[in-house]
Coordinates of C-alpha atoms in Angstrom, one line a residue:
Chain A
X1 CA 6.1 12.3 -14.0
X2 CA 7.4 15.2 -16.1
X3 CA 10.3 15.5 -13.7
X4 CA 11.2 11.9 -14.2
X5 CA 11.2 12.2 -18.0
X6 CA 13.4 15.3 -17.8
X7 CA 15.8 13.6 -15.4
X8 CA 15.9 10.5 -17.7
X9 CA 16.6 12.8 -20.7
X10 CA 19.6 14.3 -18.9
X11 CA 21.0 10.8 -18.1
X12 CA 20.5 9.7 -21.7
X13 CA 22.1 12.8 -23.2
X14 CA 25.1 12.4 -20.9
X15 CA 25.4 8.7 -21.9
X16 CA 25.3 9.7 -25.6
X17 CA 28.0 12.3 -25.1
X18 CA 30.1 9.7 -23.2
X19 CA 29.7 7.1 -26.0
X20 CA 30.5 9.7 -28.6
X21 CA 33.6 10.7 -26.7
X22 CA 34.6 7.1 -26.4
X23 CA 34.2 6.5 -30.2
X24 CA 35.7 9.8 -31.3
X25 CA 39.1 8.5 -32.3
X26 CA 37.5 5.9 -34.4
X27 CA 35.0 8.3 -35.9
X28 CA 37.8 10.5 -37.0
X29 CA 39.3 7.6 -38.8
X30 CA 36.1 6.7 -40.7
X31 CA 35.2 10.1 -41.9
X32 CA 37.4 11.6 -44.6
X33 CA 39.1 14.6 -43.1
X34 CA 39.7 17.9 -44.8
X35 CA 43.0 19.7 -44.3
X36 CA 41.3 22.1 -41.9
X37 CA 40.1 19.2 -39.8
X38 CA 43.6 17.6 -39.9
X39 CA 45.0 20.8 -38.5
X40 CA 42.3 20.8 -35.7
X41 CA 43.3 17.3 -34.8
X42 CA 45.9 18.7 -32.4
X43 CA 43.3 20.4 -30.3
X44 CA 41.0 17.4 -30.4
X45 CA 42.0 16.1 -26.9
X46 CA 41.4 19.6 -25.5
X47 CA 38.0 19.8 -27.1
X48 CA 37.1 16.3 -25.8
X49 CA 38.2 17.2 -22.3
X50 CA 36.0 20.3 -22.3
X51 CA 33.0 18.4 -23.6
X52 CA 33.4 15.5 -21.1
X53 CA 34.0 18.1 -18.3
X54 CA 30.8 20.0 -19.1
X55 CA 28.8 16.8 -19.4
X56 CA 30.1 15.7 -16.1
X57 CA 29.1 19.0 -14.4
X58 CA 25.6 18.7 -15.8
X59 CA 25.2 15.1 -14.6
X60 CA 26.7 15.9 -11.2
X61 CA 24.3 18.7 -10.7
X62 CA 21.4 16.5 -11.8
X63 CA 22.4 13.8 -9.3
X64 CA 22.9 16.3 -6.5
X65 CA 19.5 18.0 -7.2
X66 CA 18.6 21.2 -5.4
X67 CA 20.6 20.0 -2.3
X68 CA 21.3 16.8 -0.4
X69 CA 19.7 16.1 3.0
X70 CA 21.6 15.8 6.2
X71 CA 21.6 12.0 6.2
X72 CA 23.0 11.7 2.8
X73 CA 25.7 14.3 3.4
X74 CA 26.8 12.7 6.7
X75 CA 26.8 9.2 5.3
X76 CA 28.6 10.2 2.1
X77 CA 31.2 12.2 4.0
X78 CA 32.1 9.4 6.4
X79 CA 32.1 6.7 3.7
X80 CA 34.3 8.9 1.4
X81 CA 36.7 9.4 4.3
X82 CA 37.0 5.6 4.8
X83 CA 37.5 5.1 1.1
X84 CA 40.2 7.8 1.0
X85 CA 42.1 6.1 3.8
X86 CA 41.9 2.9 1.7
X87 CA 43.3 4.8 -1.3
X88 CA 45.9 6.4 0.9
X89 CA 47.1 2.9 1.8
X90 CA 47.1 2.0 -1.9
X91 CA 49.4 4.9 -2.8
X92 CA 51.7 4.3 0.1
X93 CA 51.9 0.5 -0.6
X94 CA 51.3 0.3 -4.4
X95 CA 49.4 -2.8 -5.3
X96 CA 49.9 -4.5 -8.6
X97 CA 48.7 -2.7 -11.7
X98 CA 45.2 -1.3 -11.8
X99 CA 44.3 -2.8 -8.4
X100 CA 42.4 -0.3 -6.2
X101 CA 40.5 -1.0 -3.0
X102 CA 38.2 2.0 -3.5
X103 CA 35.8 0.1 -5.8
X104 CA 34.6 -2.3 -3.1
X105 CA 32.7 0.4 -1.2
X106 CA 31.6 2.3 -4.4
X107 CA 30.0 -0.8 -5.8
X108 CA 28.4 -2.0 -2.6
X109 CA 27.1 1.4 -1.5
X110 CA 25.7 2.1 -4.9
X111 CA 24.0 -1.4 -4.8
X112 CA 22.5 -0.8 -1.3
X113 CA 21.8 2.9 -1.2
X114 CA 20.9 3.4 -4.9
X115 CA 22.5 4.8 -8.1
X116 CA 22.5 8.4 -7.1
X117 CA 24.3 7.7 -3.9
X118 CA 26.7 5.4 -5.8
X119 CA 27.5 8.1 -8.3
X120 CA 28.3 10.6 -5.6
X121 CA 30.3 8.0 -3.7
X122 CA 32.5 7.3 -6.7
X123 CA 32.9 10.9 -7.6
X124 CA 33.6 12.2 -4.2
X125 CA 35.9 9.3 -3.2
X126 CA 38.2 10.0 -6.2
X127 CA 38.1 13.8 -5.5
X128 CA 38.9 13.7 -1.8
X129 CA 41.5 11.0 -2.1
X130 CA 43.2 13.0 -4.9
X131 CA 43.2 16.1 -2.7
X132 CA 44.7 14.1 0.2
X133 CA 47.3 12.0 -1.8
X134 CA 48.4 14.8 -4.2
X135 CA 46.8 13.2 -7.2
X136 CA 44.9 16.2 -8.6
X137 CA 45.5 16.6 -12.4
X138 CA 43.7 16.8 -15.7
X139 CA 42.9 13.1 -15.4
X140 CA 40.8 13.7 -12.2
X141 CA 37.5 14.7 -13.9
X142 CA 37.7 11.5 -16.0
X143 CA 38.5 9.4 -12.9
X144 CA 35.6 11.0 -11.0
X145 CA 33.2 10.6 -13.9
X146 CA 34.1 6.9 -14.5
X147 CA 34.1 6.0 -10.9
X148 CA 30.7 7.7 -10.6
X149 CA 29.4 5.5 -13.4
X150 CA 30.6 2.4 -11.5
X151 CA 28.4 3.4 -8.5
X152 CA 25.5 4.7 -10.7
X153 CA 25.2 1.4 -12.6
X154 CA 25.4 -0.9 -9.5
X155 CA 21.7 -1.0 -8.8
X156 CA 21.2 -2.4 -12.4
X157 CA 22.2 -5.9 -11.1
X158 CA 19.4 -5.9 -8.4
X159 CA 16.9 -7.7 -10.7
X160 CA 19.5 -10.3 -11.5
X161 CA 20.5 -10.7 -7.9
X162 CA 16.8 -11.1 -7.0
X163 CA 16.4 -13.9 -9.5
X164 CA 19.6 -15.6 -8.2
X165 CA 18.3 -16.0 -4.6
X166 CA 17.8 -12.5 -3.3
X167 CA 19.4 -10.6 -0.4
X168 CA 22.3 -12.2 1.4
X169 CA 22.4 -15.2 -0.9
X170 CA 25.3 -16.7 -2.9
X171 CA 23.7 -15.7 -6.2
X172 CA 23.8 -12.0 -5.1
X173 CA 27.5 -12.2 -4.4
X174 CA 28.1 -13.9 -7.6
X175 CA 26.3 -11.2 -9.6
X176 CA 28.3 -8.5 -7.7
X177 CA 31.5 -10.3 -8.5
X178 CA 30.8 -10.5 -12.2
X179 CA 29.8 -6.9 -12.1
X180 CA 33.0 -5.9 -10.3
X181 CA 35.2 -7.9 -12.8
X182 CA 33.5 -6.3 -15.8
X183 CA 34.0 -2.8 -14.3
X184 CA 37.7 -3.6 -13.6
X185 CA 38.2 -3.9 -17.3
X186 CA 35.8 -1.1 -18.4
X187 CA 37.3 1.4 -16.0
X188 CA 40.7 1.0 -17.7
X189 CA 39.2 1.1 -21.2
X190 CA 37.4 4.3 -20.4
X191 CA 40.4 6.0 -18.8
X192 CA 42.3 5.2 -22.0
X193 CA 40.2 7.7 -23.9
X194 CA 41.9 10.4 -22.0
X195 CA 45.3 8.9 -22.2
X196 CA 45.3 7.6 -25.8
X197 CA 45.3 10.8 -27.8
X198 CA 48.1 12.2 -25.6
X199 CA 50.2 9.1 -25.6
X200 CA 50.2 8.6 -29.4
X201 CA 50.4 12.3 -29.9
X202 CA 48.8 14.3 -32.7
X203 CA 51.4 12.9 -35.1
X204 CA 49.3 9.8 -35.5
X205 CA 47.1 11.8 -37.7
X206 CA 49.9 13.5 -39.6
X207 CA 52.1 10.7 -40.8
X208 CA 49.2 8.4 -41.9
X209 CA 46.7 10.8 -43.4
X210 CA 43.4 9.0 -43.8
X211 CA 44.4 5.9 -41.9
X212 CA 41.3 3.7 -42.2
X213 CA 39.2 2.3 -39.5
X214 CA 41.0 -1.0 -39.5
X215 CA 44.3 0.7 -39.1
X216 CA 43.1 2.8 -36.2
X217 CA 41.5 -0.2 -34.6
X218 CA 44.7 -2.1 -35.0
X219 CA 46.7 0.6 -33.4
X220 CA 44.2 1.0 -30.5
X221 CA 44.3 -2.7 -30.0
X222 CA 48.1 -2.7 -29.9
X223 CA 48.0 0.2 -27.5
X224 CA 45.4 -1.5 -25.3
X225 CA 47.3 -4.8 -25.2
X226 CA 50.6 -3.1 -24.5
X227 CA 49.4 -0.8 -21.8
X228 CA 46.2 -1.8 -20.3
X229 CA 45.3 -5.5 -20.6
X230 CA 47.5 -6.7 -17.8
X231 CA 47.0 -3.5 -15.8
X232 CA 43.2 -3.8 -16.0
X233 CA 43.3 -7.5 -15.4
X234 CA 44.8 -6.7 -12.0
X235 CA 42.0 -4.3 -11.4
X236 CA 39.4 -6.9 -12.3
X237 CA 41.0 -9.7 -10.2
X238 CA 41.4 -7.2 -7.3
X239 CA 37.7 -6.4 -7.4
X240 CA 36.8 -10.1 -7.5
X241 CA 39.0 -11.0 -4.5
X242 CA 37.8 -8.0 -2.4
X243 CA 34.2 -8.8 -3.1
X244 CA 34.7 -12.5 -2.4
X245 CA 36.5 -11.8 0.9
X246 CA 34.5 -8.8 2.2
X247 CA 31.3 -8.6 0.1
X248 CA 28.8 -10.3 2.3
X249 CA 29.8 -8.9 5.7
X250 CA 30.0 -5.4 4.2
X251 CA 26.7 -5.7 2.5
X252 CA 25.1 -6.9 5.8
X253 CA 26.6 -3.9 7.6
X254 CA 25.5 -1.4 5.0
X255 CA 21.9 -2.8 5.0
X256 CA 21.7 -2.6 8.8
X257 CA 22.7 1.1 8.7
X258 CA 20.4 1.8 5.8
X259 CA 17.5 0.6 8.0
X260 CA 18.8 2.6 11.0
X261 CA 19.0 5.7 8.8
X262 CA 15.3 5.6 8.0
X263 CA 14.5 8.2 10.7
X264 CA 12.5 11.1 9.5
X265 CA 12.9 14.7 10.7
X266 CA 9.5 16.3 10.7
X267 CA 9.5 20.0 11.2
X268 CA 6.8 21.6 13.3
X269 CA 5.2 24.3 11.2
X270 CA 2.9 25.6 14.0
X271 CA 5.7 27.8 15.4
X272 CA 6.8 30.2 12.6
Chain B
X1 CA 51.0 32.9 -1.1
X2 CA 49.7 32.9 -4.6
X3 CA 45.9 33.1 -5.1
X4 CA 44.4 29.7 -6.2
X5 CA 42.9 31.4 -9.3
X6 CA 46.4 32.6 -10.4
X7 CA 47.6 29.0 -9.9
X8 CA 44.8 27.8 -12.2
X9 CA 45.8 30.3 -14.8
X10 CA 49.4 29.1 -14.6
X11 CA 48.3 25.4 -14.9
X12 CA 46.2 26.2 -17.9
X13 CA 49.2 27.8 -19.6
X14 CA 51.5 24.9 -18.7
X15 CA 49.0 22.4 -20.0
X16 CA 48.4 24.3 -23.2
X17 CA 52.1 24.8 -23.9
X18 CA 52.9 21.1 -23.1
X19 CA 50.2 19.8 -25.4
X20 CA 51.0 22.1 -28.3
X21 CA 54.7 21.4 -28.7
X22 CA 56.8 18.2 -29.1
X23 CA 60.0 20.2 -29.7
X24 CA 62.5 18.9 -27.1
X25 CA 64.0 22.4 -26.7
X26 CA 60.7 24.0 -25.6
X27 CA 59.7 20.9 -23.6
X28 CA 63.0 21.2 -21.7
X29 CA 62.4 25.0 -21.2
X30 CA 58.9 24.4 -19.8
X31 CA 60.1 21.6 -17.5
X32 CA 62.9 23.9 -16.3
X33 CA 60.3 26.5 -15.4
X34 CA 58.2 24.0 -13.5
X35 CA 61.2 22.6 -11.7
X36 CA 62.2 26.2 -10.7
X37 CA 58.7 26.9 -9.3
X38 CA 58.7 23.5 -7.5
X39 CA 62.0 24.3 -5.9
X40 CA 60.7 27.6 -4.5
X41 CA 57.4 26.0 -3.4
X42 CA 59.3 23.4 -1.3
X43 CA 60.6 26.2 0.8
X44 CA 57.1 27.3 1.8
X45 CA 56.0 26.5 5.4
X46 CA 52.9 24.7 4.4
X47 CA 54.5 22.6 1.7
X48 CA 53.5 19.0 2.4
X49 CA 55.9 16.2 1.7
X50 CA 54.9 14.3 -1.4
X51 CA 53.7 10.7 -1.0
X52 CA 56.0 9.3 -3.7
X53 CA 59.2 10.1 -5.4
X54 CA 58.8 12.4 -8.4
X55 CA 62.2 11.7 -10.1
X56 CA 61.4 8.0 -10.3
X57 CA 57.9 8.7 -11.5
X58 CA 59.1 11.0 -14.3
X59 CA 61.7 8.5 -15.4
X60 CA 59.1 5.7 -15.4
X61 CA 56.6 7.7 -17.5
X62 CA 59.3 8.6 -20.1
X63 CA 60.6 5.1 -20.4
X64 CA 57.2 3.4 -20.6
X65 CA 55.9 6.0 -23.1
X66 CA 59.0 5.5 -25.3
X67 CA 58.7 1.8 -25.2
X68 CA 55.0 1.8 -26.0
X69 CA 55.5 4.2 -29.0
X70 CA 58.4 2.3 -30.3
X71 CA 56.6 -1.1 -30.1
X72 CA 53.3 0.1 -31.6
X73 CA 54.4 2.7 -34.2
X74 CA 56.6 1.1 -36.9
X75 CA 57.5 4.2 -38.8
X76 CA 60.7 6.1 -39.4
X77 CA 64.0 5.7 -41.3
X78 CA 66.4 4.7 -38.7
X79 CA 65.6 1.1 -37.9
X80 CA 67.1 -0.1 -34.6
X81 CA 66.1 -3.7 -34.9
X82 CA 63.2 -5.7 -36.3
X83 CA 60.7 -7.7 -34.4
X84 CA 59.5 -10.9 -36.2
X85 CA 56.3 -10.3 -38.2
X86 CA 54.5 -13.2 -36.7
X87 CA 54.2 -11.4 -33.4
X88 CA 50.6 -10.1 -33.4
X89 CA 50.3 -6.3 -33.1
X90 CA 54.0 -5.8 -32.2
X91 CA 55.8 -7.3 -35.1
X92 CA 57.7 -4.9 -37.4
X93 CA 60.7 -2.6 -37.4
X94 CA 61.5 -0.7 -34.2
X95 CA 62.7 2.8 -35.1
X96 CA 64.8 5.4 -33.3
X97 CA 62.2 8.1 -34.4
X98 CA 59.3 6.3 -32.8
X99 CA 61.4 5.8 -29.6
X100 CA 62.3 9.5 -29.5
X101 CA 58.8 10.6 -30.1
X102 CA 57.5 8.3 -27.4
X103 CA 60.0 9.7 -24.9
X104 CA 58.9 13.3 -25.9
X105 CA 55.3 12.4 -25.3
X106 CA 56.3 11.0 -21.9
X107 CA 58.1 14.2 -21.1
X108 CA 55.0 16.3 -21.8
X109 CA 52.9 14.0 -19.7
X110 CA 55.4 14.1 -16.8
X111 CA 55.4 17.9 -17.1
X112 CA 51.7 18.1 -16.6
X113 CA 51.9 15.8 -13.6
X114 CA 54.7 17.8 -12.1
X115 CA 52.9 21.1 -12.6
X116 CA 49.8 19.9 -10.8
X117 CA 51.8 18.4 -8.0
X118 CA 53.6 21.7 -7.5
X119 CA 50.5 23.8 -7.5
X120 CA 48.8 21.4 -5.1
X121 CA 51.8 21.5 -2.8
X122 CA 51.6 25.3 -2.7
X123 CA 47.9 25.4 -1.9
X124 CA 46.5 24.5 1.4
X125 CA 43.7 21.9 1.4
X126 CA 41.1 24.5 2.4
X127 CA 41.9 26.5 -0.8
X128 CA 41.3 23.3 -2.9
X129 CA 37.9 22.7 -1.3
X130 CA 37.2 26.4 -1.8
X131 CA 37.6 25.9 -5.5
X132 CA 34.5 23.6 -5.7
X133 CA 31.9 25.8 -7.5
X134 CA 29.2 27.3 -5.3
X135 CA 26.4 25.5 -7.2
X136 CA 27.8 22.3 -5.7
X137 CA 27.5 23.5 -2.2
X138 CA 26.3 20.2 -0.7
X139 CA 29.1 18.3 -2.3
X140 CA 31.6 20.8 -1.0
X141 CA 30.2 20.1 2.5
X142 CA 30.6 16.3 1.8
X143 CA 34.2 17.0 0.8
X144 CA 34.9 19.1 3.9
X145 CA 33.4 16.4 6.2
X146 CA 35.4 13.6 4.5
X147 CA 38.7 15.6 4.7
X148 CA 38.0 16.4 8.3
X149 CA 37.3 12.7 9.2
X150 CA 40.3 11.3 7.3
X151 CA 42.8 11.8 10.3
X152 CA 40.2 10.3 12.7
X153 CA 39.6 7.3 10.4
X154 CA 43.4 6.8 10.1
X155 CA 43.8 6.9 13.9
X156 CA 40.9 4.5 14.4
X157 CA 42.4 2.1 11.8
X158 CA 45.6 2.1 13.8
X159 CA 43.8 1.5 17.1
X160 CA 41.8 -1.4 15.6
X161 CA 45.0 -2.9 14.3
X162 CA 46.7 -2.6 17.6
X163 CA 43.7 -4.0 19.5
X164 CA 43.5 -7.0 17.1
X165 CA 47.3 -7.5 17.4
X166 CA 47.0 -7.7 21.2
X167 CA 44.4 -10.3 20.8
X168 CA 46.8 -12.4 18.8
X169 CA 45.3 -11.6 15.4
X170 CA 47.7 -12.3 12.5
X171 CA 47.5 -11.2 8.9
X172 CA 48.1 -14.1 6.7
X173 CA 45.4 -14.0 4.0
X174 CA 43.2 -11.4 2.5
X175 CA 40.3 -12.5 4.7
X176 CA 42.4 -11.6 7.8
X177 CA 41.8 -8.0 6.9
X178 CA 38.1 -8.4 7.6
X179 CA 38.5 -7.9 11.4
X180 CA 40.1 -4.6 10.6
X181 CA 37.8 -3.4 7.8
X182 CA 34.5 -4.2 9.5
X183 CA 35.1 -2.4 12.8
X184 CA 36.4 0.6 10.8
X185 CA 33.2 0.6 8.7
X186 CA 30.8 0.1 11.6
X187 CA 32.6 2.7 13.7
X188 CA 32.4 5.2 10.8
X189 CA 28.7 4.5 10.1
X190 CA 27.9 5.0 13.8
X191 CA 29.6 8.4 13.6
X192 CA 27.7 9.2 10.4
X193 CA 24.4 8.4 12.2
X194 CA 25.3 10.8 15.0
X195 CA 26.4 13.4 12.5
X196 CA 23.2 13.1 10.5
X197 CA 21.1 13.5 13.7
X198 CA 22.9 16.6 14.8
X199 CA 22.9 18.1 11.4
X200 CA 19.2 17.5 11.0
X201 CA 18.5 18.9 14.5
X202 CA 20.4 22.1 13.6
X203 CA 18.3 22.5 10.4
X204 CA 20.8 21.6 7.8
X205 CA 19.2 21.9 4.3
X206 CA 16.0 22.8 6.1
X207 CA 13.4 24.5 4.1
X208 CA 10.3 26.4 4.9
X209 CA 7.0 25.1 3.6
X210 CA 6.5 28.1 1.4
X211 CA 9.7 27.4 -0.4
X212 CA 8.9 23.9 -1.7
X213 CA 6.8 25.0 -4.7
X214 CA 9.4 27.5 -5.9
X215 CA 12.2 25.0 -5.6
X216 CA 10.3 22.5 -7.6
X217 CA 9.6 25.0 -10.4
X218 CA 13.2 26.1 -10.4
X219 CA 14.4 22.5 -10.8
X220 CA 12.2 22.0 -13.9
X221 CA 13.7 25.1 -15.4
X222 CA 17.2 23.9 -14.6
X223 CA 16.6 20.5 -16.1
X224 CA 15.1 22.0 -19.3
X225 CA 18.1 24.3 -19.7
X226 CA 20.5 21.5 -19.1
X227 CA 18.8 19.4 -21.7
X228 CA 18.9 22.2 -24.3
X229 CA 22.6 22.9 -23.4
X230 CA 23.7 19.3 -23.6
X231 CA 21.9 18.8 -27.0
X232 CA 23.6 21.9 -28.4
X233 CA 26.9 20.6 -27.3
X234 CA 26.4 17.2 -28.8
X235 CA 25.0 18.5 -32.1
X236 CA 27.8 21.1 -32.4
X237 CA 30.5 18.6 -31.7
X238 CA 29.1 16.0 -34.2
X239 CA 28.8 18.7 -36.9
X240 CA 32.4 19.6 -36.2
X241 CA 33.8 16.1 -36.1
X242 CA 31.8 14.3 -38.8
X243 CA 31.1 17.0 -41.3
X244 CA 33.6 19.7 -40.5
X245 CA 30.9 22.4 -40.5
X246 CA 32.8 24.9 -38.4
X247 CA 30.6 27.9 -38.8
X248 CA 27.7 26.2 -37.2
X249 CA 29.4 23.6 -35.0
X250 CA 31.6 26.0 -33.0
X251 CA 28.9 28.6 -32.1
X252 CA 26.5 25.8 -31.2
X253 CA 29.1 24.3 -28.8
X254 CA 29.9 27.7 -27.3
X255 CA 26.2 28.5 -26.8
X256 CA 25.6 25.1 -25.2
X257 CA 28.6 25.6 -22.8
X258 CA 27.5 29.1 -22.0
X259 CA 24.0 27.9 -21.2
X260 CA 25.2 25.1 -18.8
X261 CA 27.8 27.2 -17.1
X262 CA 25.5 30.3 -16.9
X263 CA 22.8 28.3 -15.2
X264 CA 25.2 26.8 -12.7
X265 CA 26.7 30.2 -12.0
X266 CA 23.2 31.7 -11.5
X267 CA 22.2 28.9 -9.1
X268 CA 25.5 29.2 -7.2
X269 CA 25.2 32.9 -6.8
X270 CA 22.7 32.6 -4.0
X271 CA 24.8 30.3 -1.9
X272 CA 26.4 32.6 0.7
X273 CA 29.9 31.7 1.6
X274 CA 31.9 32.9 4.6
X275 CA 35.6 32.8 4.8
X276 CA 37.7 31.9 7.8
X277 CA 40.9 33.2 6.2
X278 CA 40.2 35.6 3.4
X279 CA 42.5 35.3 0.4
X280 CA 43.3 38.6 -1.3
X281 CA 44.3 39.1 -4.9
X282 CA 47.6 40.9 -4.9
X283 CA 50.0 42.5 -7.5
X284 CA 52.1 39.3 -7.6
X285 CA 49.0 37.3 -8.5
X286 CA 48.4 39.6 -11.4
X287 CA 52.1 39.2 -12.4
X288 CA 51.8 35.4 -12.4
X289 CA 48.7 35.6 -14.5
X290 CA 50.3 38.0 -17.0
X291 CA 53.3 35.6 -17.3
X292 CA 50.9 32.7 -18.0
X293 CA 49.0 34.8 -20.6
X294 CA 52.1 35.8 -22.4
X295 CA 53.2 32.2 -22.7
X296 CA 49.7 31.1 -23.7
X297 CA 49.5 33.8 -26.4
X298 CA 52.9 33.0 -27.8
X299 CA 52.0 29.3 -28.1
X300 CA 48.5 29.6 -29.4
X301 CA 48.3 32.8 -31.4
X302 CA 50.4 34.1 -34.3
X303 CA 51.6 37.2 -32.3
X304 CA 55.0 38.8 -31.4
X305 CA 56.4 38.0 -34.8
X306 CA 57.6 34.6 -33.7
X307 CA 57.7 31.6 -35.9
X308 CA 55.3 29.1 -34.4
X309 CA 56.5 26.6 -36.9
X310 CA 59.3 25.7 -34.5
X311 CA 56.6 24.3 -32.1
X312 CA 55.4 21.7 -34.6
X313 CA 58.4 19.5 -34.5
X314 CA 58.1 15.8 -35.4
X315 CA 61.0 13.4 -35.6
X316 CA 59.3 11.5 -38.5
X317 CA 60.4 10.3 -41.0
X318 CA 64.1 10.9 -40.1
X319 CA 65.5 12.4 -36.9
X320 CA 66.8 15.9 -37.2
X321 CA 67.9 18.8 -35.0
X322 CA 64.8 20.7 -33.8
X323 CA 64.5 24.3 -34.8
X324 CA 64.5 27.0 -32.1
X325 CA 62.9 30.4 -32.1
X326 CA 64.3 32.7 -29.4
X327 CA 61.2 34.9 -29.1
X328 CA 59.1 31.8 -28.3
X329 CA 61.8 30.6 -26.0
X330 CA 61.7 33.9 -24.1
X331 CA 57.9 33.8 -23.9
X332 CA 58.1 30.4 -22.4
X333 CA 59.9 31.9 -19.4
X334 CA 56.6 33.5 -18.4
X335 CA 55.8 30.2 -16.7
X336 CA 58.6 30.7 -14.2
X337 CA 56.9 33.8 -12.7
X338 CA 55.4 32.0 -9.7
X339 CA 59.0 31.2 -8.6
X340 CA 59.9 34.9 -8.8
X341 CA 56.7 36.0 -6.9
X342 CA 57.2 33.5 -4.2
X343 CA 60.9 34.2 -3.9
X344 CA 60.5 37.9 -3.6
X345 CA 58.2 37.7 -0.6
X346 CA 59.7 37.3 2.8
X347 CA 58.9 33.9 4.3
X348 CA 55.7 34.3 6.3
X349 CA 55.5 33.3 9.9
X350 CA 54.5 29.6 10.3
X351 CA 50.7 29.4 10.4
X352 CA 48.8 27.1 12.5
X353 CA 46.8 25.3 9.8
X354 CA 45.4 21.9 10.1
X355 CA 46.7 20.2 7.0
X356 CA 45.4 16.7 6.6
X357 CA 47.7 16.0 3.7
X358 CA 50.7 15.7 6.0
X359 CA 49.1 13.2 8.4

């Protein structure tokens, strides 16, 4: 019981830090800034990156626990390899905008095998595919973190799916499709936190000292519409199409193997 | 070969330098250094071919970034043309200053991308996996398994495609990919099952009965420390951001970070690691690190009697010639040291490494 409370506290704290990081540029606009704070605005993205990075490490360790068992390691390793091949195909033949085939397996494996597995699936898929395709960069922790959240949140739709007709039904697929579409947009919006302060540059704080919340919101909206709306729309539509075309057969397969992987290895303590 | 940790030091210096300055002179110097290093890295025997064209990518980033800034920031004296005001969000004067500043931002971003691509090209995949912290031992195993199975999966994908083609399968719609995806998935899962069985049989992550209690107690401590560390980070950051209380915010954040990282380091210490090919820290690694530190110090600290004011160049409100400080310019050249270190060494005999990036 204590362990569950402690574990939940870590999830809550990491979510709080994530939300605070997401709102940081707006917070900065609301609070009147002293000259000293103005000067530190240039290092704000760096500070944010450090904070999110540390939070990510803590969450990753909590999800990993004292160590994964052989079944989880093997299953994760192989599924991540398949996802990396899909990403490889995506880099070689670029699809339109934010479309990426990796989210299909991240969402479905998180939904079938649970949030922890989904988190690791998202994180490791992005890590391994970046190593293979040459996409390692300062954006990688953000990508890993966000893709991890996609998988972590997938089991949240289980109650809804159950109400809509349960396993293998059309309602379940519908719930998954809506979920995938929402994450298509949310993934882009979250990735923008990393990109936005860099793209607008620290100057945004210099030439309009004390730009109000409305102005900052307006600028973010302009930035979002210009850079992300169409891009993210492709991501969302891609998720919808992939889930529509492959969702049910892939779900059936994953469920079959979930059952087959139920075997338990019981050590014999009588021979020390 | 340069040690992975020296590469990380170089990357940190490049990133810090690129995010501190928007002065085109220094940006150009930094990019020149990266290009020089990249040129030398391409001569390395293990340099994998990049998946996409860099020149086109850099051009794209610069153009897109310039366009975005020009269309969203309507500030500056030199008005190029005016978009009608009724256009939501975009309406207003488009200025040369905003265009230039956007392009400079794009240049800095492209520099970060190029630097990482270069370092990654110079390092073998095994070194990258080796950088995963020891506390994340099981995740490193997952990464190693995944990387090992990528070539197999690719081969299998090709076999399935050929087999389906022989049977007359044609790819017309999205659904036609299903006969490819499903066998790939099922084949992979079968292999995962075998792997899991053999790993369990060999006692992977096995634990003696005696150890259970101590592991559980340790996990409670870890979780408590994580909670305290995260709370300190969050509180310190909010103090800093919302109220500007630096004397309390900064130490709180530092202490929180130290607590988190310290615990992870302590947990990782016990994981024993064996090396197939031991990497040694050499004098040229130290030189690379010194070069990076010199640049870092010149850009971040008021040392060497240089005028750091030259770094903080902004084209607003009217475009003007950027200032240039020769001492800072010279310090920037510290970033070119990996090129010197790699150039000086005689080309090593080709090694038989299994590099999955190339396949």
